Coordinates of C-alpha atoms and ligand atoms in Angstrom, one line a residue:
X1 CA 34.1 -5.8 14.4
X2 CA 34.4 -1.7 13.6
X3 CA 32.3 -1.3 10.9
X4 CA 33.8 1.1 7.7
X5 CA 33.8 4.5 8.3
X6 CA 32.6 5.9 5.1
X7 CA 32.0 9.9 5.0
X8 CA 28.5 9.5 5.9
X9 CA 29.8 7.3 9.0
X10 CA 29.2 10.3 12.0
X11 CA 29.7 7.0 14.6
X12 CA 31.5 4.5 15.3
X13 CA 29.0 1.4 15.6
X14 CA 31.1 -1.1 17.5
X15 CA 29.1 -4.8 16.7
X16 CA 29.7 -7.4 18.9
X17 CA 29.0 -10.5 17.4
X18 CA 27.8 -12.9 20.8
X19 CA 26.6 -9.5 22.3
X20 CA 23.5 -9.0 20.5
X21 CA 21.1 -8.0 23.3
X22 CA 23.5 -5.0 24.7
X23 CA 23.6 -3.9 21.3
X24 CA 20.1 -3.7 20.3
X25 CA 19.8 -1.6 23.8
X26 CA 22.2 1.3 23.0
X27 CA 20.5 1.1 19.1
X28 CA 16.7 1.8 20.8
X29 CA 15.8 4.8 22.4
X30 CA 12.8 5.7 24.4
X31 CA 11.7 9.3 24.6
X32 CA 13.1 9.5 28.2
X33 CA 16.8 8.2 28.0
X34 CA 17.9 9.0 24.5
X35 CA 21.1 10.4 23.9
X36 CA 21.0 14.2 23.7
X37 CA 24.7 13.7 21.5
X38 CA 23.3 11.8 19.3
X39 CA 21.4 14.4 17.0
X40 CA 23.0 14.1 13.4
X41 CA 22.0 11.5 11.1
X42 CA 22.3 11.0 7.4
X43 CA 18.7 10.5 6.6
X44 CA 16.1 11.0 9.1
X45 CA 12.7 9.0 8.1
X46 CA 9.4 10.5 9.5
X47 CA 7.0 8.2 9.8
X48 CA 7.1 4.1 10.5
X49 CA 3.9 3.0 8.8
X50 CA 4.2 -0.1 6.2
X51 CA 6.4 2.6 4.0
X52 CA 8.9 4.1 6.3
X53 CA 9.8 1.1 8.1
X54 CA 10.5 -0.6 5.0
X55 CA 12.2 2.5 3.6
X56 CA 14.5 2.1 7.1
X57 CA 14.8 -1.4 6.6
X58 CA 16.1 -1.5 2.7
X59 CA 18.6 1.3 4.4
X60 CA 19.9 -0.9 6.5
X61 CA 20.0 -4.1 4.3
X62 CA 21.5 -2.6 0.7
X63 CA 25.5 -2.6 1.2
X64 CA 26.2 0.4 -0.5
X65 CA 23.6 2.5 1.9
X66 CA 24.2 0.4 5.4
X67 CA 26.7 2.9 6.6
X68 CA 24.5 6.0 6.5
X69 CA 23.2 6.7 9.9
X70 CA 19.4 6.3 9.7
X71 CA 16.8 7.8 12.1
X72 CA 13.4 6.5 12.3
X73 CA 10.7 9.0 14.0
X74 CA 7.1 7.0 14.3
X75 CA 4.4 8.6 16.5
X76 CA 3.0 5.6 17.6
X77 CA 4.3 3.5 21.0
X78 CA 6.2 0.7 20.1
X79 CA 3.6 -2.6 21.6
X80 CA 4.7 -5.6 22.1
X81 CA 3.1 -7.9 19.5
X82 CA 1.8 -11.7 19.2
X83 CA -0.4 -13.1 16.2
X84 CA -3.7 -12.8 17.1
X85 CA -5.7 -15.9 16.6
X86 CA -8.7 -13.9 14.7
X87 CA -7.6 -11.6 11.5
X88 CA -7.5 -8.1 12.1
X89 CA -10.4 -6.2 9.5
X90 CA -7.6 -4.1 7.8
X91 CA -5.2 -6.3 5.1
X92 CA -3.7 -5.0 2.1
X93 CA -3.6 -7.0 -1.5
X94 CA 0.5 -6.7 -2.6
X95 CA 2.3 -7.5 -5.8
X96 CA 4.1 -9.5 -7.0
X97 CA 7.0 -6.9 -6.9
X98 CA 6.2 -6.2 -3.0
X99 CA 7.0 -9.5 -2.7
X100 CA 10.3 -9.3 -4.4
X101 CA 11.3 -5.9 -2.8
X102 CA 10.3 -8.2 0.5
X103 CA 12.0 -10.8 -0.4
X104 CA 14.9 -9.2 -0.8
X105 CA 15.1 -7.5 2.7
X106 CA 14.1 -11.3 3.9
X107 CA 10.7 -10.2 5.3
X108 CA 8.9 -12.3 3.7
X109 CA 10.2 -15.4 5.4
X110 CA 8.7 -13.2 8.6
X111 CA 5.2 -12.8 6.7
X112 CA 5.2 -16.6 5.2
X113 CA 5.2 -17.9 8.9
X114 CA 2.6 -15.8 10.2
X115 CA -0.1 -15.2 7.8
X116 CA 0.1 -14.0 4.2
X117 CA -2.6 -15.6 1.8
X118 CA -2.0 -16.1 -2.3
X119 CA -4.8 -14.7 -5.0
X120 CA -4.8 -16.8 -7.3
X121 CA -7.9 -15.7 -9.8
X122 CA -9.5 -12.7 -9.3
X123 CA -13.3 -12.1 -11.2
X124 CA -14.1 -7.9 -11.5
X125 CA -18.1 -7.5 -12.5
X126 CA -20.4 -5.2 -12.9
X127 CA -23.8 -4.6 -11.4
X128 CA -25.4 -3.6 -14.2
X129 CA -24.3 -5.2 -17.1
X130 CA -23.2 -8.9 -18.0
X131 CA -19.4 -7.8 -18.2
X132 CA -16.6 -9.1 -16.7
X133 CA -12.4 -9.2 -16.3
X134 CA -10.7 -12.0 -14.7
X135 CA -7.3 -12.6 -14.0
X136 CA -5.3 -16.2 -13.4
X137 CA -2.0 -17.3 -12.4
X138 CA -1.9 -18.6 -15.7
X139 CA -1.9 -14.7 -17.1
X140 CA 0.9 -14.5 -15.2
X141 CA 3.5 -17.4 -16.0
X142 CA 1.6 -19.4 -13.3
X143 CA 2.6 -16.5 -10.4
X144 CA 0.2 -15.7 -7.3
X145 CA -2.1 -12.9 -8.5
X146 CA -1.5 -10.9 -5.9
X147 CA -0.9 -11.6 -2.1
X148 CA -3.5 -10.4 1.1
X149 CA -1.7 -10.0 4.5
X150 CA -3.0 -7.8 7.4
X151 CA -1.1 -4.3 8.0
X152 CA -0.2 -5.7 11.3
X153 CA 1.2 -8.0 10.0
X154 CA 3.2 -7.1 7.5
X155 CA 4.5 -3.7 9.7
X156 CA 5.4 -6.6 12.2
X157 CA 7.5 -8.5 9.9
X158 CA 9.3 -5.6 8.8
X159 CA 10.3 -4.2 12.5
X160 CA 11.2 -7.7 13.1
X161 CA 13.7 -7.3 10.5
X162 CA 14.7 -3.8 11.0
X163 CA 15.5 -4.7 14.9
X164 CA 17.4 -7.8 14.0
X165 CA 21.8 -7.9 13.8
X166 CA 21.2 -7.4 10.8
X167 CA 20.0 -4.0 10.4
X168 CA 23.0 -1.8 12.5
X169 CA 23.0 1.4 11.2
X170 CA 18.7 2.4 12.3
X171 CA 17.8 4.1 15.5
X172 CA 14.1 4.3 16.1
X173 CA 12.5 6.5 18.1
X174 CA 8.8 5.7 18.7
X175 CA 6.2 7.5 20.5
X176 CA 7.6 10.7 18.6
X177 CA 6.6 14.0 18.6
X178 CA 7.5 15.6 16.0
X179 CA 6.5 19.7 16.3
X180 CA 8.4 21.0 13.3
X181 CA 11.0 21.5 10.2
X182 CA 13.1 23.8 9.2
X183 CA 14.1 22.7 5.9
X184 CA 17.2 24.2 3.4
X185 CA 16.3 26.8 1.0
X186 CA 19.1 25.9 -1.6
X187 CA 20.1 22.9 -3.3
X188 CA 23.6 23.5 -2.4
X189 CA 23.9 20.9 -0.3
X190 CA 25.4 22.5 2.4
X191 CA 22.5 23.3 4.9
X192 CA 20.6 20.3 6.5
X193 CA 17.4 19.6 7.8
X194 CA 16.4 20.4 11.3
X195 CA 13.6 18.1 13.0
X196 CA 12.3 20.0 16.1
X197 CA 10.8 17.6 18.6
X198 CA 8.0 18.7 21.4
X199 CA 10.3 17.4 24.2
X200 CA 12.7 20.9 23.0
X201 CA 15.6 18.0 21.5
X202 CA 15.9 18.7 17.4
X203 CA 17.5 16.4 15.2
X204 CA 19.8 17.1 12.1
X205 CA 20.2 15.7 8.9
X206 CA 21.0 15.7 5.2
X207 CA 18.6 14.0 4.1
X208 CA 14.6 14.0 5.5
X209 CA 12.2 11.5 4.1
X210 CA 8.1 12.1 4.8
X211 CA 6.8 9.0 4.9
X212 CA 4.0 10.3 7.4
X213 CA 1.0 9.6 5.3
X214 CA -1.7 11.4 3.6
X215 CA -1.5 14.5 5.8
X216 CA 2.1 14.7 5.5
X217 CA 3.6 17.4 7.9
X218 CA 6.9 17.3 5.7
X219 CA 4.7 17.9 2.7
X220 CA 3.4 20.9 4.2
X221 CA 6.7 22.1 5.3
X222 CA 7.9 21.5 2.0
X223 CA 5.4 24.2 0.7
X224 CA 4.7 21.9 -2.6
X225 CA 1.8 22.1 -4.3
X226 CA -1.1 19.3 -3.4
X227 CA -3.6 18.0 -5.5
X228 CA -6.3 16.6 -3.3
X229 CA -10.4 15.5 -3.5
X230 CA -12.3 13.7 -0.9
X231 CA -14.4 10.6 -2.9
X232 CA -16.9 11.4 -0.8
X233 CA -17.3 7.9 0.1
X234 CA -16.4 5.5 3.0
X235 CA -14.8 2.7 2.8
X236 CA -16.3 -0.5 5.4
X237 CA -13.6 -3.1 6.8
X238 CA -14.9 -6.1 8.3
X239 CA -13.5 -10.3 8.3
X240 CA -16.3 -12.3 6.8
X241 CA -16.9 -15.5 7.2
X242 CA -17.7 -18.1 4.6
X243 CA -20.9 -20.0 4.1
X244 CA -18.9 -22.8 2.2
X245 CA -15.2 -23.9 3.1
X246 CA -13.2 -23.9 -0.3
X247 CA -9.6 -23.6 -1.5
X248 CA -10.8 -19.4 -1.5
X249 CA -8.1 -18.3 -2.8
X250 CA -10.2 -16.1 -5.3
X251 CA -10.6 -12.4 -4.9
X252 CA -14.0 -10.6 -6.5
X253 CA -15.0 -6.9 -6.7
X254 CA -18.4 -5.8 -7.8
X255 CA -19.4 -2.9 -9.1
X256 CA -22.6 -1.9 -8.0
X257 CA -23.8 1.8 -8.1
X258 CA -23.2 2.7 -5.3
X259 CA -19.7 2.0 -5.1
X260 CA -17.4 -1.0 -5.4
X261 CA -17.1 -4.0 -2.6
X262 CA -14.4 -6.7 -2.8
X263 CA -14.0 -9.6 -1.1
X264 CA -10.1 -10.6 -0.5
X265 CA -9.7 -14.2 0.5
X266 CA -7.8 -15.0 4.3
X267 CA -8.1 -18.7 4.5
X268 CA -10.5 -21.5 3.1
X269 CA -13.5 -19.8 5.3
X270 CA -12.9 -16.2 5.9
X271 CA -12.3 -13.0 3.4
X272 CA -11.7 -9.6 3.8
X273 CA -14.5 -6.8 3.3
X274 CA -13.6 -3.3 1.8
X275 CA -16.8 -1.8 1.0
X276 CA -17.0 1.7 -0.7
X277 CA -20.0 3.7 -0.5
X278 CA -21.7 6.8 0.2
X279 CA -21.1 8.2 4.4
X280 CA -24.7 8.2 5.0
X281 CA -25.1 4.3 3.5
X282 CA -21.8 3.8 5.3
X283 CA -23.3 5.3 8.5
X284 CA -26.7 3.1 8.3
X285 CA -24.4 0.1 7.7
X286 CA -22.5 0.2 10.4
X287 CA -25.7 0.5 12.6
X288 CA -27.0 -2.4 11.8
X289 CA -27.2 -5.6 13.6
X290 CA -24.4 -7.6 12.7
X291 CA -27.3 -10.7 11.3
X292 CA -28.6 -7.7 9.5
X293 CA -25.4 -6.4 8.4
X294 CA -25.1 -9.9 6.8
X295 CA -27.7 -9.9 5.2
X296 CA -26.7 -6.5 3.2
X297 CA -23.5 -7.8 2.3
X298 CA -25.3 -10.9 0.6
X299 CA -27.8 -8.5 -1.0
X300 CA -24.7 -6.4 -2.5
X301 CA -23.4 -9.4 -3.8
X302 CA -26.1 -11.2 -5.2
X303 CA -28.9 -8.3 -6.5
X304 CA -30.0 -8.1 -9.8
X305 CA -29.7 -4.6 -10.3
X306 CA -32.0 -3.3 -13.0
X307 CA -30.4 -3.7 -16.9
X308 CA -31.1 -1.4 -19.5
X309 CA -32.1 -3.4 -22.5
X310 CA -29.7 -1.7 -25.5
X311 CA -26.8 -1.8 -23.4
X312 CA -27.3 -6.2 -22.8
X313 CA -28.1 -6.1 -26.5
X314 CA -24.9 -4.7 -27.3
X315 CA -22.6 -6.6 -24.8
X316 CA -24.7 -9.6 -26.1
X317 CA -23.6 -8.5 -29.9
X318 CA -19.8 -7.8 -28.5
X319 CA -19.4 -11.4 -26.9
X320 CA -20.4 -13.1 -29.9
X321 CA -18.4 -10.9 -32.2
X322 CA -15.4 -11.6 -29.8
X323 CA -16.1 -15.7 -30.2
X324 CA -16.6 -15.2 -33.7
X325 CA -13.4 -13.0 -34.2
X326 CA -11.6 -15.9 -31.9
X327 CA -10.9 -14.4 -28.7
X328 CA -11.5 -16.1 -26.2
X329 CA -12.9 -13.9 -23.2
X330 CA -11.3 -14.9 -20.4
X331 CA -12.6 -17.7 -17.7
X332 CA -16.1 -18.2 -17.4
X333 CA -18.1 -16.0 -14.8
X334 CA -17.9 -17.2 -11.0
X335 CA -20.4 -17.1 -8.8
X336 CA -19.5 -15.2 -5.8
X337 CA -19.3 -16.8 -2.3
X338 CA -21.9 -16.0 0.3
X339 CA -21.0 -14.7 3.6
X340 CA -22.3 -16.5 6.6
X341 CA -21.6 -14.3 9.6
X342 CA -18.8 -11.2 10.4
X343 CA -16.3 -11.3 12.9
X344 CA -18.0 -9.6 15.6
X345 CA -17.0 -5.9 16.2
X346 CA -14.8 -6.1 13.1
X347 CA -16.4 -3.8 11.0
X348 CA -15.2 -0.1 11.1
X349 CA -15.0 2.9 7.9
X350 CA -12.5 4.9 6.7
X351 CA -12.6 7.7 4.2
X352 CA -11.3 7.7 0.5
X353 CA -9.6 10.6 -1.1
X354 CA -6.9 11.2 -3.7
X355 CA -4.1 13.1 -3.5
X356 CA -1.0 14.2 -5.2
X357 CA 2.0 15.9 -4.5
X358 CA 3.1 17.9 -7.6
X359 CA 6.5 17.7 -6.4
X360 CA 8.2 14.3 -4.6
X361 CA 11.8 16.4 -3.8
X362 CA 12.4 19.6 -2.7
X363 CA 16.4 20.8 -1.6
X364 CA 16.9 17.9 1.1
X365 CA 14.1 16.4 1.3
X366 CA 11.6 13.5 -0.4
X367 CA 8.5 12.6 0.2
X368 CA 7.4 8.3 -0.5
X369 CA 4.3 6.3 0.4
X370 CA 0.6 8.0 1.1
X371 CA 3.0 11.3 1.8
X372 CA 3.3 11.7 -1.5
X373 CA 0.4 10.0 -3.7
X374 CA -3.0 8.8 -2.0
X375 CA -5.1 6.2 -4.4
X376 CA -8.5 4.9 -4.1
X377 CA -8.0 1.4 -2.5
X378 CA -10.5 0.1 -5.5
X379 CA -7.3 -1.7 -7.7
X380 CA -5.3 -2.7 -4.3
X381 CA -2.5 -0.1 -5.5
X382 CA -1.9 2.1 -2.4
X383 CA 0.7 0.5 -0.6
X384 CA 2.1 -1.1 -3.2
X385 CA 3.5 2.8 -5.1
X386 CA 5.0 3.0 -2.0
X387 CA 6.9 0.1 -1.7
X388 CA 8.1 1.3 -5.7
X389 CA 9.2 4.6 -3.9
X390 CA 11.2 2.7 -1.3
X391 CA 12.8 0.4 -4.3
X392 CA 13.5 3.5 -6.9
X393 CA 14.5 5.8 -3.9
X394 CA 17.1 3.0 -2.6
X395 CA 18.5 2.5 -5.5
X396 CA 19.0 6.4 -7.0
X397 CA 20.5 7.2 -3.2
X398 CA 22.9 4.1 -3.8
X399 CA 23.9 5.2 -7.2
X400 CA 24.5 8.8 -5.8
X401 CA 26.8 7.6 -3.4
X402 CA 28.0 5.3 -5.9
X403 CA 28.8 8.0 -8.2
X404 CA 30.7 9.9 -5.4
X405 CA 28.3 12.4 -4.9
X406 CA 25.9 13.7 -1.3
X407 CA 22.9 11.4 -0.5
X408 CA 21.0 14.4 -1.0
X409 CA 22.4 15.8 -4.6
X410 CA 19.2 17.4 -6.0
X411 CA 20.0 15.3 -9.7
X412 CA 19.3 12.1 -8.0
X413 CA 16.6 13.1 -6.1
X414 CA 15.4 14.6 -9.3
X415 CA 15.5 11.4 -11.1
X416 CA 13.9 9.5 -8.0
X417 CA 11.0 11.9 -8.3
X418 CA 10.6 11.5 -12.3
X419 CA 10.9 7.8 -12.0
X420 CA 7.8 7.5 -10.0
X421 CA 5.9 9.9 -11.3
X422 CA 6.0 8.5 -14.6
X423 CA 4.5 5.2 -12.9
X424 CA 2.9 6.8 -10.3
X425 CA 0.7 9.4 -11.7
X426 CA -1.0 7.3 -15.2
X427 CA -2.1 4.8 -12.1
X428 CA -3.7 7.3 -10.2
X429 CA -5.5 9.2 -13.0
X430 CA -6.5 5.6 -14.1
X431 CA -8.0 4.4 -10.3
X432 CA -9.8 7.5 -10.4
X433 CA -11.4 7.1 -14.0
X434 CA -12.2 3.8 -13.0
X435 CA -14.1 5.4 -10.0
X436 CA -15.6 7.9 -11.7
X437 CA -17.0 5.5 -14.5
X438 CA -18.3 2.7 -12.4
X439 CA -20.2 5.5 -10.0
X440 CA -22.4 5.8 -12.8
X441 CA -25.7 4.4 -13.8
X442 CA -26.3 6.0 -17.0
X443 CA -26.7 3.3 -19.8
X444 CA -24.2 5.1 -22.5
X445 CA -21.0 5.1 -19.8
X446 CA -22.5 1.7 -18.8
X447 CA -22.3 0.7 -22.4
X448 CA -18.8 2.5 -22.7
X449 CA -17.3 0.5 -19.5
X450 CA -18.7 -2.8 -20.1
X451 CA -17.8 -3.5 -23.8
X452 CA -13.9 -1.9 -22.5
X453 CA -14.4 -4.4 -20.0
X454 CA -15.1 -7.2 -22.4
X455 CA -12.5 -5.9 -24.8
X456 CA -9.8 -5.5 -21.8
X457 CA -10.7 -9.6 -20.8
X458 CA -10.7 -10.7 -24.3
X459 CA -7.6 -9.2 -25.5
X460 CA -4.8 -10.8 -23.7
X461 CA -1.8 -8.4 -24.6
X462 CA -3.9 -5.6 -23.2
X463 CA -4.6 -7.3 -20.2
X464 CA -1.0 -8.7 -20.1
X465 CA 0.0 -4.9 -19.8
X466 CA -2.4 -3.8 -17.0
X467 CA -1.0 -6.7 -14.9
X468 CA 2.7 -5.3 -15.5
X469 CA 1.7 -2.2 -15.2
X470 CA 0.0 -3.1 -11.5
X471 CA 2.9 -4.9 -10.1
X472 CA 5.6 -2.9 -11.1
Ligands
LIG501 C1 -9.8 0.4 3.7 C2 -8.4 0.5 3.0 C3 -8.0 -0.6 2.2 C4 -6.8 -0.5 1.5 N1 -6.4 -1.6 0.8 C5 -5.2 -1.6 0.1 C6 -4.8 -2.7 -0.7 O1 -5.4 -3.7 -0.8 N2 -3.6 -2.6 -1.3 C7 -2.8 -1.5 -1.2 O2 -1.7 -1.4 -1.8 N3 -3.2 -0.4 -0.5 C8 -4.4 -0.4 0.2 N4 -4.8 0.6 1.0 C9 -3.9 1.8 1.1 C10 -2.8 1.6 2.1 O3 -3.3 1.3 3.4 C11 -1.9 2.9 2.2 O4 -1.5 3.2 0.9 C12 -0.8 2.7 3.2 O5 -1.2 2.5 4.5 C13 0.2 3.9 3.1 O6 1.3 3.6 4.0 P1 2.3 4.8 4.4 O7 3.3 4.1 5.3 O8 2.7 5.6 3.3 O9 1.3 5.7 5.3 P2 0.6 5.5 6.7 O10 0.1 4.1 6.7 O11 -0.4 6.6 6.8 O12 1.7 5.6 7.8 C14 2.2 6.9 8.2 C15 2.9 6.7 9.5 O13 3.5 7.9 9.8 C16 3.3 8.2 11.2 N5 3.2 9.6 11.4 C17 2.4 10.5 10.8 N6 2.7 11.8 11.3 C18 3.8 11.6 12.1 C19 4.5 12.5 12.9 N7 4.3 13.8 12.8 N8 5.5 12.0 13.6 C20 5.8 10.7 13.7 N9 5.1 9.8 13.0 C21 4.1 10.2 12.2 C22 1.9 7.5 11.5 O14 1.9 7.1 12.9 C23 2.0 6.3 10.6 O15 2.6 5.2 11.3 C24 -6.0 0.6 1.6 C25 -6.4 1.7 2.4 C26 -7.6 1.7 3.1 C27 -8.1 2.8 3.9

């Protein structure tokens, strides 16, 4: 079968149907044998984490977009990989739209025989007041909260996808060293994107996507302005393991003081830790035995941390007036599991910042994932505006070519970059609010938070439209 030569076709892909394996090794290069010839592409992708490869994958799979010619650059070697019979110690939480954008490329079927665990209640409290949020499958038409599957995972499902017959139009480079861009200074259309590599090859294309993470090189090339802040806190990973076997399929976040911690279910015995706090604490933390570390963990959990009198008076008075006024606030408080013992030398820290690029386009170019927004992981958001880059990008490049027009015709790039930012940016400044007002300890913002908190769980249209607003 010749597959149609659209304008955007610079190749003829010949696909032969019982020939899969001959196929898949003219489509894969490794930095040594790769075809010089071969250096012009439609869209060239920088970057394969979670984002990019899906980005390449949705490329592939959408009809109207599968004849571009797609070039995947990731940095990292492409390893072999089998399921590990112990969870790796970094998972994300996705949405319930994730799921449908993953779906939709049939990588979920990938995730759902490995590992991918449901959320089905989730309880948010608060160190130092009695308030509380929590969230059911029944606030959701009786759908999974959310959905907690290890990055390795979920970037294995995806390749597996992306290097199946049914993705023909990707080339993926891995182990990729990218050295620089020269990018077009109009938005004429005419002058493409160079991609110099450190081996002296350069690639061409009309379209680049940066999909290389926080510290974007495209980004930088780009020239766009970049809103950035370190939290100034670290964020500790590890896979916990349950004192009690259960159905777990409950996530919990506390916010204590110092920061929050959340415990994201894996199976009935064992949970994912992130823990945010300050580098030093972070530091000490990781330090400690791992019976000690334990023991820490508990304490976070379980402390009473001291309560200023007026505010409990007045969350008191607010619960009551809420029963009174005949709302009901929301399911009654949990108590949180306690952890038994880590996997050993699971725990490890990463840094939390925020970031935002004030542009997503520039002439050519368009930046998705971490690249172009960077979230604290505190509402399990991250990864999951990046997926909604890879769906709103997809579609304004497929009603571009649609509508006759270049992949890269600065209008639709325009809109993509609009789209998100209207969804992207109100999240962001909202994760970071959050931040901000649960860092503090001062009884008027703890009076402020917890009585929004109360109203937010009580008042189910509001709470209705945070969970839309989250998984869209
Ligand atoms: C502790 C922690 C917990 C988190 N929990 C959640 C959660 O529950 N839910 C959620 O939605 N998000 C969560 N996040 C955020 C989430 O991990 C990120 O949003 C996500 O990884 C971003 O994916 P990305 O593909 O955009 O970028 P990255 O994951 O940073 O991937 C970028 C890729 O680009 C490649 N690259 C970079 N530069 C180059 C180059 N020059 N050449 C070639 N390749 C290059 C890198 O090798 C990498 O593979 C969490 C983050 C942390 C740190």
């Amino acid at each position: 079968m010749i597959r149609n030569l659209s304008k955007y076709n610079n190749l003829v892909i010949i696909s032969i149907k019982n020939n899969a394996k001959s196929i898949a090794a003219v489509r894969r290069y490794s930095n040594q044998n790769y075809e010089q010839s071969r250096t012009k592409y439609d869209v060239v992708i920088a970057g394969g984490g979670m984002v990019g490869c899906t980005l390449a994958c949705a490329l592939g799979k959408m009809s109207l977009l599968s004849n571009l010619k797609v070039l995947l650059l990731e940095g990292s070697p492409d390893k072999p990989y089998q399921l590990p019979p112990e969870y790796s110690n970094r998972v994300v939480a996705l949405s319930q739209n994730t799921k449908s954008l993953m779906s939709s490329l049939s990588v979920w079927q990938h995730l759902e025989k490995m590992r991918v665990n449901p959320v089905r209640h989730m309880q948010v409290w608060d160190a130092c007041s009695d308030a509380l949020i929590s969230f059911s499958s029944a606030d959701i038409m009786n759908d999974d909260v959310a959905y907690i599957v290890e990055n390795d995972v979920l970037l294995h499902a995806v390749n597996t996808e992306l290097k199946s017959n049914s993705v023909q139009n990707v080339d993926i480079v891995y182990g990729a060293k990218i050295v620089g861009y020269e990018l077009p200074k109009t938005t004429s259309g005419n002058e493409e994107c160079l991609v110099k590599m450190d081996d002296g090859k350069s690639y061409t294309c009309n379209l680049l996507i940066g999909a290389d993470g926080a510290k974007s090189a495209v980004r930088e090339a780009m020239g766009v302005q970049y809103v950035s802040w370190d939290y100034d806190h670290m964020g500790i990973v590890a896979t916990l393991h349950l004192a009690e076997e259960s159905e777990n399929n409950m996530a919990w976040q506390r916010f204590l003081p110092t920061g929050p911690i959340a415990l994201l279910p894996l199976d009935s015995t064992r949970s994912s830790l992130v823990w945010s706090t300050s580098p030093a604490h972070a530091r000490e933390l990781l330090k400690l035995p791992e019976e000690s570390f334990v023991d820490a963990l508990n304490d976070a959990l379980w402390k009473q941390y001291p309560r200023n009198s007026a505010v409990d008076a007045a969350t008191t008075w607010v619960a009551s007036w809420l029963r009174r006024a005949g709302y009901q606030d929301g399911a009654a408080r949990q108590l949180p599991p306690s952890v038994r013992a880590i996997t050993p030398r699971s725990r490890a820290a990463f840094p939390f910042g925020f970031g935002h690029s004030t542009r997503y386009v520039a002439p050519g170019v368009a930046l998705i994932g971490d690249a172009a927004h960077r979230v604290h992981p505190l509402a399990g958001q991250g990864v999951n505006l990046g997926f909604g880059d890879v769906r709103d990008l997809t579609s304004c490049l497929a009603d571009a070519l649609y509508a006759g027009l270049d992949i890269n015709d600065p209008s639709w790039l325009s809109k993509y970059e609009s789209t998100r930012q209207r969804h992207n940016v109100p999240t962001q400044l909202a994760i970071d609010a959050l931040y901000r007002l649960y860092r503090a300890d001062l009884p008027p913002l703890v009076l402020a938070r917890s009585v929004g908190l109360q109203l937010t769980n009580a008042l189910h249209p509001l709470k209705k439209f945070i969970i839309s607003h989250a998984t869209t």
